[in-house]
mmCIF file of C-alpha atoms in Angstrom:
data_model
loop_
_atom_site.group_PDB
_atom_site.id
_atom_site.type_symbol
_atom_site.label_atom_id
_atom_site.label_comp_id
_atom_site.label_asym_id
_atom_site.label_seq_id
_atom_site.Cartn_x
_atom_site.Cartn_y
_atom_site.Cartn_z
ATOM 1 C CA VAL C 1374 -106.407 -92.076 18.314
ATOM 2 C CA LEU C 1375 -105.576 -92.631 21.976
ATOM 3 C CA SER C 1376 -101.855 -92.309 21.227
ATOM 4 C CA LEU C 1377 -102.424 -89.011 19.421
ATOM 5 C CA ARG C 1378 -104.404 -87.610 22.350
ATOM 6 C CA ARG C 1379 -101.763 -88.720 24.810
ATOM 7 C CA ALA C 1380 -99.020 -87.168 22.710
ATOM 8 C CA GLY C 1381 -100.988 -83.921 22.490
ATOM 9 C CA LEU C 1382 -101.491 -83.896 26.242
ATOM 10 C CA GLU C 1383 -97.790 -84.440 26.868
ATOM 11 C CA ARG C 1384 -96.961 -81.507 24.577
ATOM 12 C CA LYS C 1385 -99.269 -79.312 26.617
ATOM 13 C CA TRP C 1386 -97.584 -80.349 29.862
ATOM 14 C CA ARG C 1387 -94.168 -79.657 28.357
ATOM 15 C CA SER C 1388 -95.430 -76.252 27.229
ATOM 16 C CA MET C 1389 -96.608 -75.467 30.772
ATOM 17 C CA GLN C 1390 -93.211 -76.540 32.127
ATOM 18 C CA GLU C 1391 -91.428 -74.218 29.693
ATOM 19 C CA LEU C 1392 -93.710 -71.296 30.611
ATOM 20 C CA PHE C 1393 -93.117 -72.042 34.295
ATOM 21 C CA GLU C 1394 -89.342 -72.042 33.887
ATOM 22 C CA ALA C 1395 -89.480 -68.821 31.855
ATOM 23 C CA GLY C 1396 -91.650 -67.117 34.464
ATOM 24 C CA THR C 1397 -94.223 -66.204 31.820
ATOM 25 C CA ILE C 1398 -97.578 -64.768 32.848
ATOM 26 C CA ILE C 1399 -100.453 -66.349 30.923
ATOM 27 C CA ASP C 1400 -104.162 -65.727 30.283
ATOM 28 C CA ALA C 1401 -106.615 -68.494 31.080
ATOM 29 C CA PRO C 1402 -110.428 -68.629 31.350
ATOM 30 C CA VAL C 1403 -112.170 -69.899 34.464
ATOM 31 C CA ILE C 1404 -114.244 -72.976 33.582
ATOM 32 C CA ASP C 1405 -115.283 -74.319 36.994
ATOM 33 C CA HIS C 1406 -114.687 -74.141 40.727
ATOM 34 C CA ASN C 1407 -114.536 -76.389 43.772
ATOM 35 C CA LYS C 1408 -114.412 -75.797 47.513
ATOM 36 C CA GLY C 1409 -110.731 -74.833 47.325
ATOM 37 C CA GLY C 1410 -110.597 -72.452 44.381
ATOM 38 C CA LEU C 1411 -110.981 -71.992 40.633
ATOM 39 C CA ILE C 1412 -110.437 -74.391 37.746
ATOM 40 C CA VAL C 1413 -108.913 -72.744 34.663
ATOM 41 C CA ASP C 1414 -108.310 -73.975 31.118
ATOM 42 C CA CYS C 1415 -104.641 -73.745 30.138
ATOM 43 C CA GLY C 1416 -104.928 -76.403 27.469
ATOM 44 C CA ILE C 1417 -104.896 -78.653 30.492
ATOM 45 C CA ARG C 1418 -106.843 -78.048 33.693
ATOM 46 C CA GLY C 1419 -105.141 -75.764 36.164
ATOM 47 C CA PHE C 1420 -106.057 -74.830 39.717
ATOM 48 C CA VAL C 1421 -106.042 -71.378 41.352
ATOM 49 C CA PRO C 1422 -106.374 -71.674 45.159
ATOM 50 C CA ILE C 1423 -108.662 -69.197 46.923
ATOM 51 C CA SER C 1424 -105.603 -67.745 48.666
ATOM 52 C CA GLN C 1425 -104.177 -66.817 45.237
ATOM 53 C CA ILE C 1426 -107.271 -64.980 43.948
ATOM 54 C CA VAL C 1427 -107.088 -61.182 43.844
ATOM 55 C CA ASP C 1428 -109.825 -59.402 45.823
ATOM 56 C CA PHE C 1429 -111.627 -62.569 46.815
ATOM 57 C CA PRO C 1430 -114.664 -61.339 48.781
ATOM 58 C CA ARG C 1431 -114.459 -61.913 52.526
ATOM 59 C CA ARG C 1432 -117.360 -62.205 54.912
ATOM 60 C CA PRO C 1433 -118.247 -58.857 56.544
ATOM 61 C CA GLN C 1434 -117.522 -58.821 60.266
ATOM 62 C CA ASN C 1435 -121.158 -58.249 61.196
ATOM 63 C CA GLU C 1436 -122.469 -61.082 58.975
ATOM 64 C CA GLN C 1437 -123.536 -64.311 60.659
ATOM 65 C CA PRO C 1438 -121.589 -67.477 59.700
ATOM 66 C CA ARG C 1439 -123.419 -69.915 57.410
ATOM 67 C CA ASP C 1440 -122.680 -73.103 55.492
ATOM 68 C CA ALA C 1441 -119.037 -72.713 54.452
ATOM 69 C CA ALA C 1442 -119.229 -74.792 51.249
ATOM 70 C CA GLN C 1443 -122.304 -72.954 50.017
ATOM 71 C CA GLU C 1444 -120.797 -69.562 50.854
ATOM 72 C CA ILE C 1445 -117.579 -70.330 48.967
ATOM 73 C CA ALA C 1446 -119.493 -71.644 45.958
ATOM 74 C CA GLU C 1447 -121.598 -68.474 45.806
ATOM 75 C CA LYS C 1448 -118.468 -66.301 45.865
ATOM 76 C CA LEU C 1449 -116.626 -68.359 43.237
ATOM 77 C CA GLN C 1450 -119.524 -68.755 40.804
ATOM 78 C CA PRO C 1451 -119.238 -65.204 39.324
ATOM 79 C CA TYR C 1452 -115.642 -65.962 38.261
ATOM 80 C CA ILE C 1453 -116.748 -68.581 35.717
ATOM 81 C CA GLY C 1454 -116.212 -67.245 32.211
ATOM 82 C CA ARG C 1455 -113.694 -64.610 33.282
ATOM 83 C CA LYS C 1456 -110.202 -64.612 31.828
ATOM 84 C CA LEU C 1457 -107.477 -64.230 34.452
ATOM 85 C CA ARG C 1458 -103.834 -63.178 34.269
ATOM 86 C CA LEU C 1459 -101.936 -65.966 36.003
ATOM 87 C CA LYS C 1460 -98.424 -66.972 37.052
ATOM 88 C CA ILE C 1461 -97.606 -70.673 37.161
ATOM 89 C CA LEU C 1462 -96.483 -71.753 40.643
ATOM 90 C CA GLU C 1463 -96.144 -75.515 40.168
ATOM 91 C CA VAL C 1464 -96.092 -78.034 37.331
ATOM 92 C CA ASN C 1465 -96.229 -81.658 38.451
ATOM 93 C CA ARG C 1466 -96.955 -84.029 35.571
ATOM 94 C CA LYS C 1467 -96.803 -87.197 37.691
ATOM 95 C CA ALA C 1468 -99.360 -85.839 40.142
ATOM 96 C CA ASN C 1469 -101.360 -84.271 37.306
ATOM 97 C CA ARG C 1470 -101.131 -80.964 39.155
ATOM 98 C CA LEU C 1471 -100.896 -77.441 37.702
ATOM 99 C CA ILE C 1472 -101.109 -74.645 40.299
ATOM 100 C CA LEU C 1473 -101.414 -70.970 39.334
ATOM 101 C CA SER C 1474 -101.704 -67.590 41.068
ATOM 102 C CA GLU C 1475 -103.522 -64.421 40.105
ATOM 103 C CA LYS C 1476 -101.949 -62.527 43.028
ATOM 104 C CA VAL C 1477 -98.362 -63.268 41.990
ATOM 105 C CA ALA C 1478 -99.107 -62.312 38.386
ATOM 106 C CA LEU C 1479 -100.574 -58.982 39.492
ATOM 107 C CA TYR C 1480 -97.644 -58.293 41.834
ATOM 108 C CA GLU C 1481 -95.023 -58.982 39.169
ATOM 109 C CA GLU C 1482 -96.805 -56.930 36.516
ATOM 110 C CA ARG C 1483 -97.134 -54.005 38.925
ATOM 111 C CA ARG C 1484 -93.473 -54.297 39.849
ATOM 112 C CA GLU C 1485 -92.474 -54.223 36.181
ATOM 113 C CA LYS C 1486 -94.733 -51.253 35.556
ATOM 114 C CA ARG C 1487 -93.338 -49.577 38.675
ATOM 115 C CA ASP C 1488 -89.770 -49.956 37.398
ATOM 116 C CA GLU C 1489 -90.754 -48.541 33.992
ATOM 117 C CA LEU C 1490 -92.526 -45.606 35.610
ATOM 118 C CA PHE C 1491 -89.587 -44.844 37.897
ATOM 119 C CA SER C 1492 -87.218 -44.734 34.942
ATOM 120 C CA SER C 1493 -89.523 -42.414 32.975
ATOM 121 C CA LEU C 1494 -90.343 -39.876 35.715
ATOM 122 C CA GLN C 1495 -88.371 -36.671 36.154
ATOM 123 C CA VAL C 1496 -88.428 -33.962 38.786
ATOM 124 C CA GLY C 1497 -90.596 -31.097 37.554
ATOM 125 C CA GLN C 1498 -92.776 -33.381 35.422
ATOM 126 C CA LYS C 1499 -96.550 -32.946 35.602
ATOM 127 C CA VAL C 1500 -98.464 -36.174 36.264
ATOM 128 C CA THR C 1501 -102.097 -37.208 36.580
ATOM 129 C CA GLY C 1502 -103.434 -39.868 38.927
ATOM 130 C CA SER C 1503 -106.244 -40.794 41.269
ATOM 131 C CA VAL C 1504 -106.335 -40.505 45.043
ATOM 132 C CA ARG C 1505 -105.753 -44.013 46.412
ATOM 133 C CA SER C 1506 -105.775 -43.241 50.127
ATOM 134 C CA ILE C 1507 -105.765 -40.310 52.530
ATOM 135 C CA ALA C 1508 -103.686 -40.026 55.704
ATOM 136 C CA PRO C 1509 -103.420 -37.276 58.334
ATOM 137 C CA PHE C 1510 -100.072 -36.230 56.819
ATOM 138 C CA GLY C 1511 -101.128 -36.175 53.152
ATOM 139 C CA ILE C 1512 -102.656 -38.080 50.246
ATOM 140 C CA PHE C 1513 -101.351 -40.978 48.169
ATOM 141 C CA ILE C 1514 -101.803 -40.718 44.399
ATOM 142 C CA ASP C 1515 -101.922 -43.809 42.186
ATOM 143 C CA LEU C 1516 -99.845 -42.961 39.126
ATOM 144 C CA GLY C 1517 -100.653 -46.235 37.399
ATOM 145 C CA GLY C 1518 -98.821 -48.960 39.278
ATOM 146 C CA ILE C 1519 -96.939 -46.813 41.779
ATOM 147 C CA ASP C 1520 -98.015 -44.392 44.482
ATOM 148 C CA GLY C 1521 -96.747 -40.866 44.994
ATOM 149 C CA LEU C 1522 -97.186 -38.930 48.230
ATOM 150 C CA VAL C 1523 -98.451 -35.373 48.365
ATOM 151 C CA HIS C 1524 -97.557 -34.180 51.860
ATOM 152 C CA LYS C 1525 -100.188 -31.888 53.326
ATOM 153 C CA SER C 1526 -97.721 -28.999 53.099
ATOM 154 C CA GLU C 1527 -97.747 -29.496 49.311
ATOM 155 C CA LEU C 1528 -101.530 -29.621 48.904
ATOM 156 C CA SER C 1529 -102.136 -25.886 48.903
ATOM 157 C CA TRP C 1530 -100.439 -22.518 49.430
ATOM 158 C CA ASN C 1531 -102.795 -22.166 52.374
ATOM 159 C CA LYS C 1532 -102.186 -24.212 55.493
ATOM 160 C CA VAL C 1533 -103.933 -27.624 55.376
ATOM 161 C CA ASN C 1534 -104.756 -29.322 58.685
ATOM 162 C CA ASN C 1535 -107.035 -32.094 57.415
ATOM 163 C CA PRO C 1536 -106.370 -33.526 53.911
ATOM 164 C CA GLU C 1537 -109.701 -35.411 54.022
ATOM 165 C CA ALA C 1538 -111.565 -32.108 53.963
ATOM 166 C CA GLY C 1539 -110.430 -31.313 50.432
ATOM 167 C CA TYR C 1540 -110.006 -34.695 48.719
ATOM 168 C CA HIS C 1541 -111.754 -38.056 48.405
ATOM 169 C CA VAL C 1542 -110.585 -41.519 47.313
ATOM 170 C CA GLY C 1543 -110.899 -42.009 43.565
ATOM 171 C CA GLU C 1544 -110.670 -38.306 42.740
ATOM 172 C CA GLU C 1545 -108.434 -37.502 39.771
ATOM 173 C CA VAL C 1546 -105.764 -34.884 40.425
ATOM 174 C CA GLU C 1547 -102.773 -33.299 38.727
ATOM 175 C CA ALA C 1548 -99.470 -32.881 40.517
ATOM 176 C CA GLU C 1549 -95.822 -32.059 39.956
ATOM 177 C CA VAL C 1550 -92.988 -34.468 40.743
ATOM 178 C CA ILE C 1551 -90.702 -32.776 43.288
ATOM 179 C CA ASP C 1552 -88.506 -35.690 44.403
ATOM 180 C CA ILE C 1553 -87.701 -39.262 43.336
ATOM 181 C CA ASN C 1554 -85.977 -41.589 45.803
ATOM 182 C CA HIS C 1555 -84.935 -44.679 43.864
ATOM 183 C CA GLU C 1556 -83.394 -46.415 46.882
ATOM 184 C CA ARG C 1557 -86.568 -46.218 48.950
ATOM 185 C CA GLY C 1558 -88.919 -46.419 46.001
ATOM 186 C CA ARG C 1559 -90.663 -43.175 46.930
ATOM 187 C CA ILE C 1560 -92.066 -40.381 44.809
ATOM 188 C CA SER C 1561 -92.911 -37.005 46.317
ATOM 189 C CA LEU C 1562 -95.505 -34.846 44.598
ATOM 190 C CA SER C 1563 -96.870 -31.337 44.905
ATOM 191 C CA ILE C 1564 -100.309 -30.065 43.978
ATOM 192 C CA ARG C 1565 -99.803 -26.521 45.179
ATOM 193 C CA ARG C 1566 -96.973 -25.871 42.712
ATOM 194 C CA LEU C 1567 -99.491 -26.164 39.893
ATOM 195 C CA GLN C 1568 -101.768 -23.624 41.598
ATOM 196 C CA PRO C 1569 -101.470 -19.813 41.490
ATOM 197 C CA GLU C 1570 -99.043 -18.702 44.167
ATOM 198 C CA LEU C 1571 -100.571 -16.814 47.076
ATOM 199 C CA GLY C 1572 -98.733 -13.981 48.740
ATOM 200 C CA ALA C 1573 -96.149 -13.442 46.038
ATOM 201 C CA VAL C 1574 -94.404 -10.100 46.422
ATOM 202 C CA PRO C 1575 -92.426 -9.285 43.258
ATOM 203 C CA GLY C 1576 -89.988 -6.411 42.962
ATOM 204 C CA ILE C 1577 -89.269 -5.835 46.662
ATOM 205 C CA THR C 1578 -86.109 -5.233 48.619
ATOM 206 C CA LEU C 1579 -85.844 -7.693 51.492
ATOM 207 C CA TYR C 1580 -83.341 -7.825 54.329
ATOM 208 C CA MET C 1581 -82.180 -11.329 55.267
ATOM 209 C CA GLN C 1582 -79.942 -12.802 57.926
ATOM 210 C CA PRO C 1583 -76.210 -12.636 57.111
ATOM 211 C CA ALA C 1584 -74.901 -15.668 55.185
ATOM 212 C CA GLN C 1585 -78.386 -16.468 53.896
ATOM 213 C CA GLU C 1586 -78.874 -16.483 50.163
ATOM 214 C CA LEU C 1587 -82.141 -16.018 48.359
ATOM 215 C CA THR C 1588 -82.767 -16.660 44.693
ATOM 216 C CA VAL C 1589 -85.659 -15.520 42.589
ATOM 217 C CA GLU C 1590 -87.572 -18.764 43.264
ATOM 218 C CA ASP C 1591 -86.834 -19.077 46.989
ATOM 219 C CA ARG C 1592 -89.675 -18.764 49.463
ATOM 220 C CA VAL C 1593 -89.294 -16.797 52.669
ATOM 221 C CA SER C 1594 -91.396 -17.385 55.772
ATOM 222 C CA ARG C 1595 -93.142 -14.518 57.505
ATOM 223 C CA THR C 1596 -90.856 -15.095 60.503
ATOM 224 C CA GLN C 1597 -87.789 -14.600 58.325
ATOM 225 C CA TYR C 1598 -89.353 -11.495 56.835
ATOM 226 C CA GLN C 1599 -89.969 -9.979 60.259
ATOM 227 C CA TYR C 1600 -86.393 -10.822 61.252
ATOM 228 C CA SER C 1601 -85.088 -9.009 58.210
ATOM 229 C CA LEU C 1602 -87.037 -5.886 59.121
ATOM 230 C CA GLU C 1603 -85.546 -5.939 62.590
ATOM 231 C CA HIS C 1604 -81.975 -6.285 61.265
ATOM 232 C CA PRO C 1605 -81.422 -3.658 58.574
ATOM 233 C CA GLU C 1606 -77.672 -4.329 58.673
ATOM 234 C CA ALA C 1607 -78.264 -7.719 57.097
ATOM 235 C CA SER C 1608 -77.511 -8.245 53.417
ATOM 236 C CA VAL C 1609 -80.009 -6.755 50.976
ATOM 237 C CA LEU C 1610 -81.561 -8.448 47.987
ATOM 238 C CA ALA C 1611 -81.235 -6.841 44.621
ATOM 239 C CA GLU C 1612 -84.187 -4.827 43.351
ATOM 240 C CA GLY C 1613 -86.535 -7.039 41.359
ATOM 241 C CA ASP C 1614 -85.735 -10.264 43.210
ATOM 242 C CA ARG C 1615 -88.829 -12.186 44.204
ATOM 243 C CA ALA C 1616 -89.820 -13.420 47.660
ATOM 244 C CA LEU C 1617 -92.869 -15.334 48.807
ATOM 245 C CA LEU C 1618 -94.319 -14.772 52.274
ATOM 246 C CA LEU C 1619 -96.231 -17.779 53.649
ATOM 247 C CA ASP C 1620 -98.200 -18.145 56.849
ATOM 248 C CA GLY C 1621 -96.977 -21.075 58.883
ATOM 249 C CA ALA C 1622 -93.914 -21.642 56.689
#
């Protein structure tokens, strides 16, 4: 009986070694914890250090320090019974050590999802996501593993000075993909292009500066429009062409 158990245990260690070498992400339930992290059941006992736990709660800055061991135990206790996605970091049969990481597993899965999303997106495509963060220059939209930036100039046809005034974190929004930079891993989005256009002036004749070209979808700033009025000798658009006059453009 002892030989059978030992043989079964060795098979499990070999299986962990194969999964480690293949870079496979596995699921394992949390069965216990100690002062350093979580104990998980992978067929054999594995260890997830606190530093490798996603969103491990930290002590608020204004909270008074207390017994460290008790504090860690209280924060780790809720993990028992949860199933975690884990990447194997180390398999050491002689030391009876199996180390895993939730953080690395999450990072690699997001990277894979990011690559898939990049390959599927196209300029002009409409996407839906949630606001992940807000900056003075625009808002970042989580598209499901990758963020897209809506610059404040693309939030509305009206001028936007403070993006926080119109959006909040977690809000679901629709946007249009306007640029994809594969080298930098950046996606630019526009919300205003899905909104009714303000200030559209169809069917007008507009004077523009010489050597400037304007198509039906081009947008002309009010400054350019005033310039065209002051220079009637400039080239004239054909009747029915469409221009858009924007404040602050």
